[in-house]
PDB file of C-alpha atoms in Angstrom:
ATOM      1  CA  MET A 197      48.679 171.557  55.436  1.00 56.00           C
ATOM      2  CA  MET A 198      50.262 169.975  52.368  1.00 63.00           C
ATOM      3  CA  SER A 199      52.244 172.429  50.211  1.00 70.00           C
ATOM      4  CA  TYR A 200      51.169 172.507  46.601  1.00 75.00           C
ATOM      5  CA  LYS A 201      54.553 171.075  45.566  1.00 77.00           C
ATOM      6  CA  GLU A 202      53.700 167.908  47.487  1.00 79.00           C
ATOM      7  CA  LYS A 203      50.569 167.521  45.346  1.00 82.00           C
ATOM      8  CA  VAL A 204      52.544 167.585  42.098  1.00 82.00           C
ATOM      9  CA  ILE A 205      52.564 164.195  40.411  1.00 84.00           C
ATOM     10  CA  GLU A 206      55.767 163.456  38.502  1.00 84.00           C
ATOM     11  CA  GLY A 207      55.413 164.606  34.926  1.00 85.00           C
ATOM     12  CA  THR A 208      52.860 167.308  35.655  1.00 90.00           C
ATOM     13  CA  GLU A 209      55.251 170.009  36.967  1.00 94.00           C
ATOM     14  CA  LYS A 210      55.029 171.837  33.658  1.00 95.00           C
ATOM     15  CA  TYR A 211      51.259 172.198  33.968  1.00 97.00           C
ATOM     16  CA  TRP A 212      51.431 173.453  37.557  1.00 96.00           C
ATOM     17  CA  ASN A 213      53.909 176.083  36.348  1.00 96.00           C
ATOM     18  CA  MET A 214      51.521 177.046  33.550  1.00 97.00           C
ATOM     19  CA  LEU A 215      48.761 177.551  36.095  1.00 97.00           C
ATOM     20  CA  LYS A 216      51.079 179.782  38.125  1.00 96.00           C
ATOM     21  CA  GLU A 217      50.463 182.199  35.238  1.00 96.00           C
ATOM     22  CA  VAL A 218      46.671 182.082  35.597  1.00 97.00           C
ATOM     23  CA  ALA A 219      45.608 184.868  37.936  1.00 94.00           C
ATOM     24  CA  ASP A 220      42.652 184.883  40.287  1.00 90.00           C
ATOM     25  CA  PRO A 221      40.199 187.466  38.868  1.00 88.00           C
ATOM     26  CA  GLU A 222      39.861 189.312  42.166  1.00 83.00           C
ATOM     27  CA  PHE A 223      43.416 189.300  43.475  1.00 84.00           C
ATOM     28  CA  PRO A 224      46.763 189.585  41.727  1.00 87.00           C
ATOM     29  CA  ILE A 225      47.898 186.091  42.651  1.00 93.00           C
ATOM     30  CA  SER A 226      47.775 182.822  40.731  1.00 96.00           C
ATOM     31  CA  VAL A 227      45.161 180.116  41.134  1.00 97.00           C
ATOM     32  CA  VAL A 228      47.973 177.858  42.401  1.00 96.00           C
ATOM     33  CA  ASP A 229      49.049 180.342  45.092  1.00 95.00           C
ATOM     34  CA  MET A 230      45.405 180.878  45.980  1.00 95.00           C
ATOM     35  CA  GLY A 231      45.238 177.126  46.691  1.00 95.00           C
ATOM     36  CA  LEU A 232      42.449 176.435  44.225  1.00 96.00           C
ATOM     37  CA  ILE A 233      44.241 173.612  42.403  1.00 97.00           C
ATOM     38  CA  ARG A 234      44.001 170.297  44.229  1.00 96.00           C
ATOM     39  CA  GLY A 235      45.613 168.062  41.631  1.00 95.00           C
ATOM     40  CA  ILE A 236      46.586 167.561  37.997  1.00 97.00           C
ATOM     41  CA  GLU A 237      46.638 164.162  36.312  1.00 96.00           C
ATOM     42  CA  LYS A 238      47.868 163.463  32.811  1.00 96.00           C
ATOM     43  CA  ARG A 239      46.698 160.560  30.724  1.00 95.00           C
ATOM     44  CA  ASN A 240      47.988 160.438  27.142  1.00 95.00           C
ATOM     45  CA  ASN A 241      47.094 163.852  25.712  1.00 95.00           C
ATOM     46  CA  SER A 242      44.464 164.690  28.291  1.00 97.00           C
ATOM     47  CA  LEU A 243      44.659 166.480  31.598  1.00 97.00           C
ATOM     48  CA  THR A 244      42.273 166.240  34.513  1.00 97.00           C
ATOM     49  CA  VAL A 245      42.442 169.182  36.883  1.00 98.00           C
ATOM     50  CA  THR A 246      40.796 168.842  40.292  1.00 96.00           C
ATOM     51  CA  MET A 247      40.077 172.206  41.789  1.00 97.00           C
ATOM     52  CA  THR A 248      37.985 174.057  44.327  1.00 96.00           C
ATOM     53  CA  PHE A 249      36.834 177.624  44.919  1.00 96.00           C
ATOM     54  CA  THR A 250      36.887 179.934  47.910  1.00 94.00           C
ATOM     55  CA  SER A 251      33.101 179.846  48.221  1.00 94.00           C
ATOM     56  CA  THR A 252      30.203 177.978  46.611  1.00 94.00           C
ATOM     57  CA  GLY A 253      28.863 181.368  45.529  1.00 90.00           C
ATOM     58  CA  CYS A 254      32.067 182.449  43.782  1.00 89.00           C
ATOM     59  CA  GLY A 255      30.873 184.529  40.849  1.00 86.00           C
ATOM     60  CA  CYS A 256      34.023 183.801  38.860  1.00 90.00           C
ATOM     61  CA  MET A 257      33.867 180.021  38.674  1.00 92.00           C
ATOM     62  CA  ASP A 258      33.257 179.814  34.919  1.00 92.00           C
ATOM     63  CA  TRP A 259      35.816 182.521  34.291  1.00 93.00           C
ATOM     64  CA  ILE A 260      38.520 180.739  36.289  1.00 96.00           C
ATOM     65  CA  GLU A 261      37.711 177.340  34.780  1.00 97.00           C
ATOM     66  CA  ASN A 262      37.971 178.800  31.279  1.00 96.00           C
ATOM     67  CA  ASP A 263      41.273 180.508  32.066  1.00 97.00           C
ATOM     68  CA  VAL A 264      42.685 177.253  33.464  1.00 98.00           C
ATOM     69  CA  ARG A 265      41.494 175.275  30.448  1.00 97.00           C
ATOM     70  CA  GLU A 266      42.746 177.782  27.894  1.00 97.00           C
ATOM     71  CA  ARG A 267      46.182 178.052  29.486  1.00 97.00           C
ATOM     72  CA  LEU A 268      46.695 174.290  29.628  1.00 98.00           C
ATOM     73  CA  LEU A 269      45.505 173.827  26.049  1.00 97.00           C
ATOM     74  CA  GLN A 270      48.381 176.043  24.985  1.00 97.00           C
ATOM     75  CA  ALA A 271      50.676 173.113  25.720  1.00 97.00           C
ATOM     76  CA  GLU A 272      51.225 171.538  22.304  1.00 96.00           C
ATOM     77  CA  GLU A 273      50.771 167.965  23.477  1.00 96.00           C
ATOM     78  CA  ILE A 274      47.477 168.612  25.304  1.00 97.00           C
ATOM     79  CA  GLU A 275      44.267 167.999  23.371  1.00 97.00           C
ATOM     80  CA  SER A 276      41.697 168.088  26.147  1.00 97.00           C
ATOM     81  CA  VAL A 277      41.331 169.362  29.682  1.00 97.00           C
ATOM     82  CA  GLU A 278      38.705 168.094  32.078  1.00 97.00           C
ATOM     83  CA  ILE A 279      37.996 170.111  35.193  1.00 97.00           C
ATOM     84  CA  LYS A 280      36.542 168.444  38.251  1.00 95.00           C
ATOM     85  CA  VAL A 281      35.269 170.658  41.067  1.00 94.00           C
ATOM     86  CA  THR A 282      35.486 169.369  44.613  1.00 93.00           C
ATOM     87  CA  TRP A 283      34.191 171.027  47.783  1.00 94.00           C
ATOM     88  CA  ASP A 284      35.882 168.660  50.212  1.00 92.00           C
ATOM     89  CA  PRO A 285      37.972 169.539  52.080  1.00 92.00           C
ATOM     90  CA  ALA A 286      36.520 173.028  52.043  1.00 94.00           C
ATOM     91  CA  TRP A 287      38.915 175.784  51.004  1.00 94.00           C
ATOM     92  CA  THR A 288      40.486 177.752  53.845  1.00 93.00           C
ATOM     93  CA  ILE A 289      43.253 180.320  54.017  1.00 92.00           C
ATOM     94  CA  ASN A 290      45.588 177.429  54.888  1.00 93.00           C
ATOM     95  CA  ASP A 291      45.288 176.239  51.290  1.00 94.00           C
ATOM     96  CA  MET A 292      47.201 179.304  50.115  1.00 94.00           C
ATOM     97  CA  THR A 293      50.928 179.071  49.506  1.00 93.00           C
ATOM     98  CA  GLU A 294      53.297 181.216  51.571  1.00 92.00           C
ATOM     99  CA  GLU A 295      53.954 183.194  48.396  1.00 91.00           C
ATOM    100  CA  GLY A 296      50.223 183.736  48.025  1.00 91.00           C
ATOM    101  CA  LYS A 297      49.801 184.836  51.641  1.00 92.00           C
ATOM    102  CA  ASN A 298      52.705 187.282  51.319  1.00 91.00           C
ATOM    103  CA  LYS A 299      51.243 188.760  48.148  1.00 89.00           C
ATOM    104  CA  MET A 300      47.852 189.169  49.817  1.00 88.00           C
ATOM    105  CA  LYS A 301      49.521 190.860  52.787  1.00 89.00           C
ATOM    106  CA  TYR A 302      51.306 193.202  50.399  1.00 88.00           C
ATOM    107  CA  TRP A 303      47.921 194.122  48.906  1.00 85.00           C
ATOM    108  CA  GLY A 304      46.522 194.764  52.374  1.00 85.00           C
ATOM    109  CA  VAL A 305      44.505 191.547  52.726  1.00 82.00           C
ATOM    110  CA  SER A 306      45.533 189.256  55.566  1.00 74.00           C
ATOM    111  CA  SER A 307      44.036 187.490  58.534  1.00 63.00           C
TER     112      SER A 307
ATOM    113  CA  MET B 212      23.533 156.102  44.055  1.00 46.00           C
ATOM    114  CA  ALA B 213      21.304 154.157  41.723  1.00 46.00           C
ATOM    115  CA  HIS B 214      18.560 156.194  40.091  1.00 46.00           C
ATOM    116  CA  LYS B 215      15.507 154.105  40.831  1.00 51.00           C
ATOM    117  CA  ASN B 216      13.216 154.534  43.810  1.00 66.00           C
ATOM    118  CA  LYS B 217      14.627 157.950  44.592  1.00 82.00           C
ATOM    119  CA  ASN B 218      11.447 159.929  44.243  1.00 91.00           C
ATOM    120  CA  ALA B 219      11.202 160.900  47.917  1.00 93.00           C
ATOM    121  CA  LEU B 220      14.849 161.926  48.033  1.00 94.00           C
ATOM    122  CA  VAL B 221      14.514 163.943  44.814  1.00 94.00           C
ATOM    123  CA  GLN B 222      11.485 165.694  46.311  1.00 94.00           C
ATOM    124  CA  LEU B 223      13.453 166.395  49.473  1.00 96.00           C
ATOM    125  CA  ALA B 224      16.422 167.803  47.550  1.00 95.00           C
ATOM    126  CA  GLU B 225      14.123 169.972  45.435  1.00 94.00           C
ATOM    127  CA  THR B 226      12.252 171.303  48.456  1.00 95.00           C
ATOM    128  CA  MET B 227      15.506 172.455  49.999  1.00 96.00           C
ATOM    129  CA  ALA B 228      16.750 173.804  46.646  1.00 96.00           C
ATOM    130  CA  ASP B 229      13.503 175.653  45.916  1.00 95.00           C
ATOM    131  CA  ASN B 230      13.585 177.300  49.318  1.00 96.00           C
ATOM    132  CA  LYS B 231      17.201 178.315  48.943  1.00 96.00           C
ATOM    133  CA  TYR B 232      16.455 179.679  45.475  1.00 95.00           C
ATOM    134  CA  VAL B 233      13.631 181.826  46.834  1.00 95.00           C
ATOM    135  CA  MET B 234      15.744 182.918  49.811  1.00 96.00           C
ATOM    136  CA  GLY B 235      18.407 184.080  47.358  1.00 96.00           C
ATOM    137  CA  ASN B 236      15.786 186.012  45.434  1.00 95.00           C
ATOM    138  CA  ARG B 237      14.174 187.662  48.478  1.00 96.00           C
ATOM    139  CA  LEU B 238      17.542 188.548  50.034  1.00 97.00           C
ATOM    140  CA  VAL B 239      18.111 190.786  47.026  1.00 96.00           C
ATOM    141  CA  GLU B 240      14.574 192.037  46.483  1.00 96.00           C
ATOM    142  CA  VAL B 241      13.898 192.825  50.140  1.00 96.00           C
ATOM    143  CA  GLY B 242      17.464 193.031  51.434  1.00 95.00           C
ATOM    144  CA  VAL B 243      18.323 195.911  49.134  1.00 94.00           C
ATOM    145  CA  SER B 244      16.130 198.024  51.428  1.00 93.00           C
ATOM    146  CA  GLY B 245      17.790 196.740  54.596  1.00 93.00           C
ATOM    147  CA  PRO B 246      17.875 198.895  57.744  1.00 94.00           C
ATOM    148  CA  THR B 247      21.547 199.820  57.312  1.00 95.00           C
ATOM    149  CA  ILE B 248      23.996 199.845  54.444  1.00 96.00           C
ATOM    150  CA  GLU B 249      25.916 197.005  56.150  1.00 96.00           C
ATOM    151  CA  ALA B 250      22.735 194.935  56.358  1.00 96.00           C
ATOM    152  CA  THR B 251      22.012 195.526  52.689  1.00 96.00           C
ATOM    153  CA  LEU B 252      25.524 194.576  51.604  1.00 96.00           C
ATOM    154  CA  SER B 253      25.433 191.459  53.794  1.00 96.00           C
ATOM    155  CA  SER B 254      22.057 190.529  52.388  1.00 97.00           C
ATOM    156  CA  ILE B 255      23.328 190.675  48.823  1.00 96.00           C
ATOM    157  CA  SER B 256      26.318 188.552  49.771  1.00 95.00           C
ATOM    158  CA  LEU B 257      24.082 186.011  51.544  1.00 97.00           C
ATOM    159  CA  SER B 258      21.883 185.950  48.454  1.00 97.00           C
ATOM    160  CA  GLN B 259      24.830 184.853  46.345  1.00 95.00           C
ATOM    161  CA  GLY B 260      25.464 182.074  48.861  1.00 96.00           C
ATOM    162  CA  GLU B 261      21.847 180.910  48.996  1.00 97.00           C
ATOM    163  CA  LEU B 262      21.613 180.782  45.211  1.00 96.00           C
ATOM    164  CA  SER B 263      24.801 178.738  44.998  1.00 95.00           C
ATOM    165  CA  HIS B 264      23.446 176.328  47.610  1.00 97.00           C
ATOM    166  CA  ALA B 265      20.296 176.010  45.528  1.00 96.00           C
ATOM    167  CA  ARG B 266      22.432 175.208  42.497  1.00 93.00           C
ATOM    168  CA  LEU B 267      24.340 172.463  44.369  1.00 94.00           C
ATOM    169  CA  LEU B 268      21.069 170.933  45.590  1.00 95.00           C
ATOM    170  CA  TYR B 269      19.435 171.081  42.137  1.00 93.00           C
ATOM    171  CA  ARG B 270      22.531 169.409  40.685  1.00 92.00           C
ATOM    172  CA  TRP B 271      22.278 166.654  43.289  1.00 93.00           C
ATOM    173  CA  SER B 272      18.627 166.196  42.375  1.00 93.00           C
ATOM    174  CA  ASN B 273      19.542 166.043  38.671  1.00 92.00           C
ATOM    175  CA  ASP B 274      22.273 163.486  39.376  1.00 90.00           C
ATOM    176  CA  MET B 275      19.804 161.275  41.240  1.00 91.00           C
ATOM    177  CA  GLN B 276      17.444 161.444  38.270  1.00 90.00           C
ATOM    178  CA  GLY B 277      20.233 160.597  35.867  1.00 87.00           C
ATOM    179  CA  LEU B 278      20.092 164.009  34.222  1.00 84.00           C
ATOM    180  CA  GLN B 279      23.529 164.916  32.934  1.00 72.00           C
ATOM    181  CA  THR B 280      23.582 168.679  33.095  1.00 67.00           C
ATOM    182  CA  LYS B 281      26.684 170.664  33.830  1.00 62.00           C
ATOM    183  CA  LYS B 282      24.818 173.930  34.187  1.00 63.00           C
ATOM    184  CA  VAL B 283      21.751 174.022  36.379  1.00 62.00           C
ATOM    185  CA  LYS B 284      19.175 176.555  35.290  1.00 59.00           C
ATOM    186  CA  ALA B 285      15.831 177.282  36.880  1.00 58.00           C
ATOM    187  CA  VAL B 286      13.338 176.311  34.167  1.00 54.00           C
ATOM    188  CA  LYS B 287      10.226 176.672  36.269  1.00 64.00           C
ATOM    189  CA  GLN B 288       8.964 178.603  39.231  1.00 70.00           C
ATOM    190  CA  PRO B 289      10.042 176.928  42.462  1.00 75.00           C
ATOM    191  CA  GLU B 290       7.038 175.050  43.822  1.00 75.00           C
ATOM    192  CA  LYS B 291       7.953 173.627  47.199  1.00 82.00           C
ATOM    193  CA  VAL B 292       8.490 176.880  49.038  1.00 88.00           C
ATOM    194  CA  PHE B 293       7.583 177.766  52.617  1.00 92.00           C
ATOM    195  CA  PRO B 294       5.289 180.815  52.702  1.00 87.00           C
ATOM    196  CA  GLN B 295       7.325 182.966  55.090  1.00 86.00           C
ATOM    197  CA  MET B 296      10.128 183.614  52.646  1.00 86.00           C
ATOM    198  CA  LYS B 297       7.992 183.586  49.531  1.00 86.00           C
ATOM    199  CA  GLU B 298       5.845 186.361  50.952  1.00 89.00           C
ATOM    200  CA  ALA B 299       8.596 188.328  52.677  1.00 93.00           C
ATOM    201  CA  THR B 300       8.314 192.044  51.974  1.00 94.00           C
ATOM    202  CA  ASN B 301      10.254 193.577  54.861  1.00 96.00           C
ATOM    203  CA  TRP B 302      13.412 193.010  56.869  1.00 96.00           C
ATOM    204  CA  ILE B 303      11.710 191.270  59.811  1.00 97.00           C
ATOM    205  CA  GLU B 304       9.961 188.740  57.571  1.00 96.00           C
ATOM    206  CA  LEU B 305      13.189 188.216  55.657  1.00 97.00           C
ATOM    207  CA  ILE B 306      15.339 187.524  58.729  1.00 97.00           C
ATOM    208  CA  VAL B 307      12.727 185.216  60.275  1.00 97.00           C
ATOM    209  CA  GLY B 308      12.461 183.239  57.042  1.00 97.00           C
ATOM    210  CA  LEU B 309      16.211 183.062  56.589  1.00 97.00           C
ATOM    211  CA  TYR B 310      16.696 181.746  60.107  1.00 98.00           C
ATOM    212  CA  VAL B 311      13.768 179.323  60.353  1.00 97.00           C
ATOM    213  CA  ASN B 312      14.220 177.811  56.886  1.00 97.00           C
ATOM    214  CA  ASN B 313      17.944 177.357  57.286  1.00 98.00           C
ATOM    215  CA  VAL B 314      17.647 175.808  60.762  1.00 98.00           C
ATOM    216  CA  ALA B 315      15.370 173.178  59.221  1.00 98.00           C
ATOM    217  CA  ILE B 316      17.500 172.646  56.109  1.00 98.00           C
ATOM    218  CA  GLN B 317      20.624 172.316  58.228  1.00 98.00           C
ATOM    219  CA  ALA B 318      18.951 169.671  60.399  1.00 97.00           C
ATOM    220  CA  VAL B 319      17.899 167.659  57.346  1.00 97.00           C
ATOM    221  CA  LEU B 320      21.256 167.956  55.597  1.00 96.00           C
ATOM    222  CA  ARG B 321      23.138 166.975  58.758  1.00 95.00           C
ATOM    223  CA  GLU B 322      20.944 163.903  59.065  1.00 96.00           C
ATOM    224  CA  ILE B 323      21.446 162.943  55.415  1.00 95.00           C
ATOM    225  CA  MET B 324      25.195 163.528  55.588  1.00 92.00           C
ATOM    226  CA  LYS B 325      25.471 161.533  58.788  1.00 91.00           C
ATOM    227  CA  ASN B 326      24.027 158.583  56.893  1.00 88.00           C
ATOM    228  CA  LYS B 327      25.572 159.215  53.460  1.00 82.00           C
ATOM    229  CA  GLN B 328      28.710 161.101  54.391  1.00 76.00           C
ATOM    230  CA  GLN B 329      31.117 159.608  51.882  1.00 75.00           C
ATOM    231  CA  GLU B 330      28.776 160.158  48.960  1.00 79.00           C
ATOM    232  CA  LEU B 331      27.910 163.739  49.798  1.00 87.00           C
ATOM    233  CA  ASN B 332      31.005 165.310  51.359  1.00 85.00           C
ATOM    234  CA  LEU B 333      32.500 166.169  47.988  1.00 85.00           C
ATOM    235  CA  GLN B 334      29.383 168.116  47.085  1.00 89.00           C
ATOM    236  CA  PHE B 335      28.249 169.635  50.338  1.00 93.00           C
ATOM    237  CA  SER B 336      31.014 170.061  52.927  1.00 92.00           C
ATOM    238  CA  LYS B 337      31.751 173.673  51.921  1.00 94.00           C
ATOM    239  CA  MET B 338      28.038 174.459  51.751  1.00 96.00           C
ATOM    240  CA  MET B 339      27.553 173.196  55.316  1.00 96.00           C
ATOM    241  CA  ILE B 340      30.212 175.611  56.587  1.00 96.00           C
ATOM    242  CA  GLU B 341      28.604 178.490  54.710  1.00 96.00           C
ATOM    243  CA  LEU B 342      25.181 177.488  55.994  1.00 97.00           C
ATOM    244  CA  GLU B 343      26.481 177.790  59.557  1.00 97.00           C
ATOM    245  CA  ASP B 344      27.714 181.309  58.731  1.00 97.00           C
ATOM    246  CA  HIS B 345      24.293 182.254  57.330  1.00 97.00           C
ATOM    247  CA  LEU B 346      22.626 180.979  60.493  1.00 98.00           C
ATOM    248  CA  THR B 347      25.009 182.912  62.729  1.00 97.00           C
ATOM    249  CA  TYR B 348      24.215 186.086  60.813  1.00 97.00           C
ATOM    250  CA  ALA B 349      20.454 185.501  60.857  1.00 97.00           C
ATOM    251  CA  LYS B 350      20.433 184.612  64.557  1.00 97.00           C
ATOM    252  CA  GLU B 351      22.338 187.775  65.463  1.00 97.00           C
ATOM    253  CA  TRP B 352      19.700 189.771  63.615  1.00 97.00           C
ATOM    254  CA  CYS B 353      16.933 187.844  65.382  1.00 97.00           C
ATOM    255  CA  HIS B 354      18.434 188.968  68.702  1.00 96.00           C
ATOM    256  CA  LEU B 355      18.643 192.573  67.525  1.00 96.00           C
ATOM    257  CA  LEU B 356      14.992 192.531  66.452  1.00 96.00           C
ATOM    258  CA  ILE B 357      13.815 190.843  69.641  1.00 95.00           C
ATOM    259  CA  HIS B 358      15.552 193.522  71.714  1.00 94.00           C
ATOM    260  CA  ASP B 359      14.491 196.414  69.502  1.00 93.00           C
ATOM    261  CA  LYS B 360      11.916 199.041  70.490  1.00 90.00           C
ATOM    262  CA  GLY B 361       8.297 199.777  69.639  1.00 92.00           C
ATOM    263  CA  SER B 362       6.302 197.208  67.708  1.00 93.00           C
ATOM    264  CA  ILE B 363       9.289 195.366  66.220  1.00 94.00           C
ATOM    265  CA  PRO B 364       9.676 192.619  68.884  1.00 94.00           C
ATOM    266  CA  LYS B 365       5.951 191.810  68.674  1.00 93.00           C
ATOM    267  CA  LYS B 366       6.030 191.680  64.878  1.00 95.00           C
ATOM    268  CA  PHE B 367       9.087 189.478  65.060  1.00 96.00           C
ATOM    269  CA  VAL B 368       7.344 186.938  67.284  1.00 95.00           C
ATOM    270  CA  GLU B 369       4.201 186.935  65.123  1.00 95.00           C
ATOM    271  CA  ASN B 370       6.317 186.214  62.076  1.00 95.00           C
ATOM    272  CA  LEU B 371       8.327 183.579  63.892  1.00 96.00           C
ATOM    273  CA  GLU B 372       5.207 181.658  64.891  1.00 94.00           C
ATOM    274  CA  ARG B 373       3.805 181.908  61.373  1.00 94.00           C
ATOM    275  CA  ALA B 374       7.088 180.733  59.839  1.00 96.00           C
ATOM    276  CA  VAL B 375       7.621 177.815  62.195  1.00 96.00           C
ATOM    277  CA  GLN B 376       4.320 175.987  61.592  1.00 95.00           C
ATOM    278  CA  PRO B 377       4.730 174.859  57.938  1.00 95.00           C
ATOM    279  CA  VAL B 378       8.395 174.054  58.486  1.00 96.00           C
ATOM    280  CA  GLU B 379       7.587 171.862  61.501  1.00 96.00           C
ATOM    281  CA  LYS B 380       4.938 170.089  59.434  1.00 96.00           C
ATOM    282  CA  TRP B 381       7.449 169.454  56.645  1.00 96.00           C
ATOM    283  CA  LEU B 382      10.097 168.141  59.059  1.00 97.00           C
ATOM    284  CA  ASN B 383       7.540 165.837  60.592  1.00 97.00           C
ATOM    285  CA  GLU B 384       6.714 164.432  57.155  1.00 96.00           C
ATOM    286  CA  VAL B 385      10.412 164.005  56.353  1.00 96.00           C
ATOM    287  CA  GLU B 386      11.284 162.161  59.556  1.00 96.00           C
ATOM    288  CA  ASN B 387       8.319 159.818  59.150  1.00 96.00           C
ATOM    289  CA  ASN B 388       8.814 159.175  55.438  1.00 95.00           C
ATOM    290  CA  LYS B 389       9.189 155.405  55.021  1.00 94.00           C
ATOM    291  CA  GLU B 390      10.823 155.694  51.620  1.00 94.00           C
ATOM    292  CA  LEU B 391      13.543 157.980  52.979  1.00 94.00           C
ATOM    293  CA  GLN B 392      14.061 155.589  55.866  1.00 94.00           C
ATOM    294  CA  GLN B 393      14.316 152.624  53.498  1.00 93.00           C
ATOM    295  CA  LEU B 394      16.863 154.515  51.407  1.00 92.00           C
ATOM    296  CA  GLY B 395      18.905 154.940  54.583  1.00 92.00           C
ATOM    297  CA  VAL B 396      19.057 158.730  54.375  1.00 93.00           C
ATOM    298  CA  ILE B 397      16.811 159.450  57.367  1.00 95.00           C
ATOM    299  CA  SER B 398      17.152 157.348  60.511  1.00 94.00           C
ATOM    300  CA  GLN B 399      14.066 156.138  62.320  1.00 92.00           C
ATOM    301  CA  ASP B 400      15.235 158.062  65.383  1.00 92.00           C
ATOM    302  CA  SER B 401      16.269 161.236  63.572  1.00 93.00           C
ATOM    303  CA  ASN B 402      14.117 163.549  65.765  1.00 94.00           C
ATOM    304  CA  LEU B 403      14.281 166.323  63.181  1.00 97.00           C
ATOM    305  CA  THR B 404      11.230 168.126  64.514  1.00 97.00           C
ATOM    306  CA  SER B 405      12.512 168.037  68.090  1.00 97.00           C
ATOM    307  CA  LEU B 406      15.920 169.296  67.038  1.00 96.00           C
ATOM    308  CA  PHE B 407      14.281 172.095  65.080  1.00 97.00           C
ATOM    309  CA  LYS B 408      12.051 173.101  68.001  1.00 96.00           C
ATOM    310  CA  GLU B 409      14.993 173.038  70.416  1.00 96.00           C
ATOM    311  CA  THR B 410      17.033 175.317  68.171  1.00 97.00           C
ATOM    312  CA  ILE B 411      14.187 177.766  67.614  1.00 96.00           C
ATOM    313  CA  ALA B 412      13.556 177.761  71.382  1.00 95.00           C
ATOM    314  CA  THR B 413      17.052 179.152  71.955  1.00 94.00           C
ATOM    315  CA  LEU B 414      15.741 182.497  70.711  1.00 95.00           C
ATOM    316  CA  PRO B 415      14.896 184.586  73.773  1.00 90.00           C
ATOM    317  CA  VAL B 416      11.138 184.846  73.193  1.00 82.00           C
ATOM    318  CA  THR B 417       8.180 183.113  74.760  1.00 64.00           C
ATOM    319  CA  ARG B 418       5.402 181.447  72.789  1.00 54.00           C
ATOM    320  CA  THR B 419       3.093 184.258  73.877  1.00 55.00           C
ATOM    321  CA  GLY B 420       5.203 186.763  72.049  1.00 55.00           C
ATOM    322  CA  GLN B 421       7.054 188.302  74.942  1.00 61.00           C
ATOM    323  CA  ARG B 422      10.706 189.009  75.046  1.00 59.00           C
ATOM    324  CA  VAL B 423      12.817 187.119  77.577  1.00 60.00           C
ATOM    325  CA  SER B 424      15.431 189.390  79.155  1.00 53.00           C
TER     326      SER B 424
END
């Protein structure tokens, strides 16, 4: 499984780090460590974030999308953020970072 | 996909979406009185899944019709619903409907994705995994009901036979639909009805309503 750092396109590191501050609503880990972010592209002053969710019935989809958008719009140079949701490949525990897995284990959630 | 000549496919998507929408509804309405607390909690969780599957299918239908809507809201009562689930008022009817409907929907979606994989993977690959989970859960409950005591096994078989008939009829219409075949979403040799019958026949009951040990 590709580590999230391998998905980082040059010039977007800053935005990945910003999303490390956006927490999953159900667990105290970031959306990046949860493996929800599949890619970030920057074109001029716009960002396109490709992301997924742990299930199609996730009740927090709007919440997470808004948190991602709001955090990225705090970057001075960013005027718009588009979020694209993909369901392929389907999210699995292997999408989580090692840091994310360790945090989940600490909170008593592991497989 | 282009938007013209998609009426049959839109109808197909909406039939599956309507049924999933109603399954989501009944899993809460009926499932809240499940036989055990675990069954009730599972039912609520499955409901969330069924409703999200309905949303993905409605969105697909909207896309095919060229409707640009980010949020999909039910604006009308679902029309194309199989009676078993629509009329479910107890746990046996609920489990039978959940299993029978989803076996059929899985067969149709597998057929469509086999033929239109690249177009649909982005939208449906996670749903297909979840659908398999829902079927595993429903089938386990079917086995429990079949091997239960008193009148439950008999009621289960009566419900199963009642649920299967309209679904078989629908699958037969789908696999023989010329428009769907011309669109390349259903193969001429799809055998949806046979696949459905074979899967339902894996339940350990006879057509006369007796349990197979």
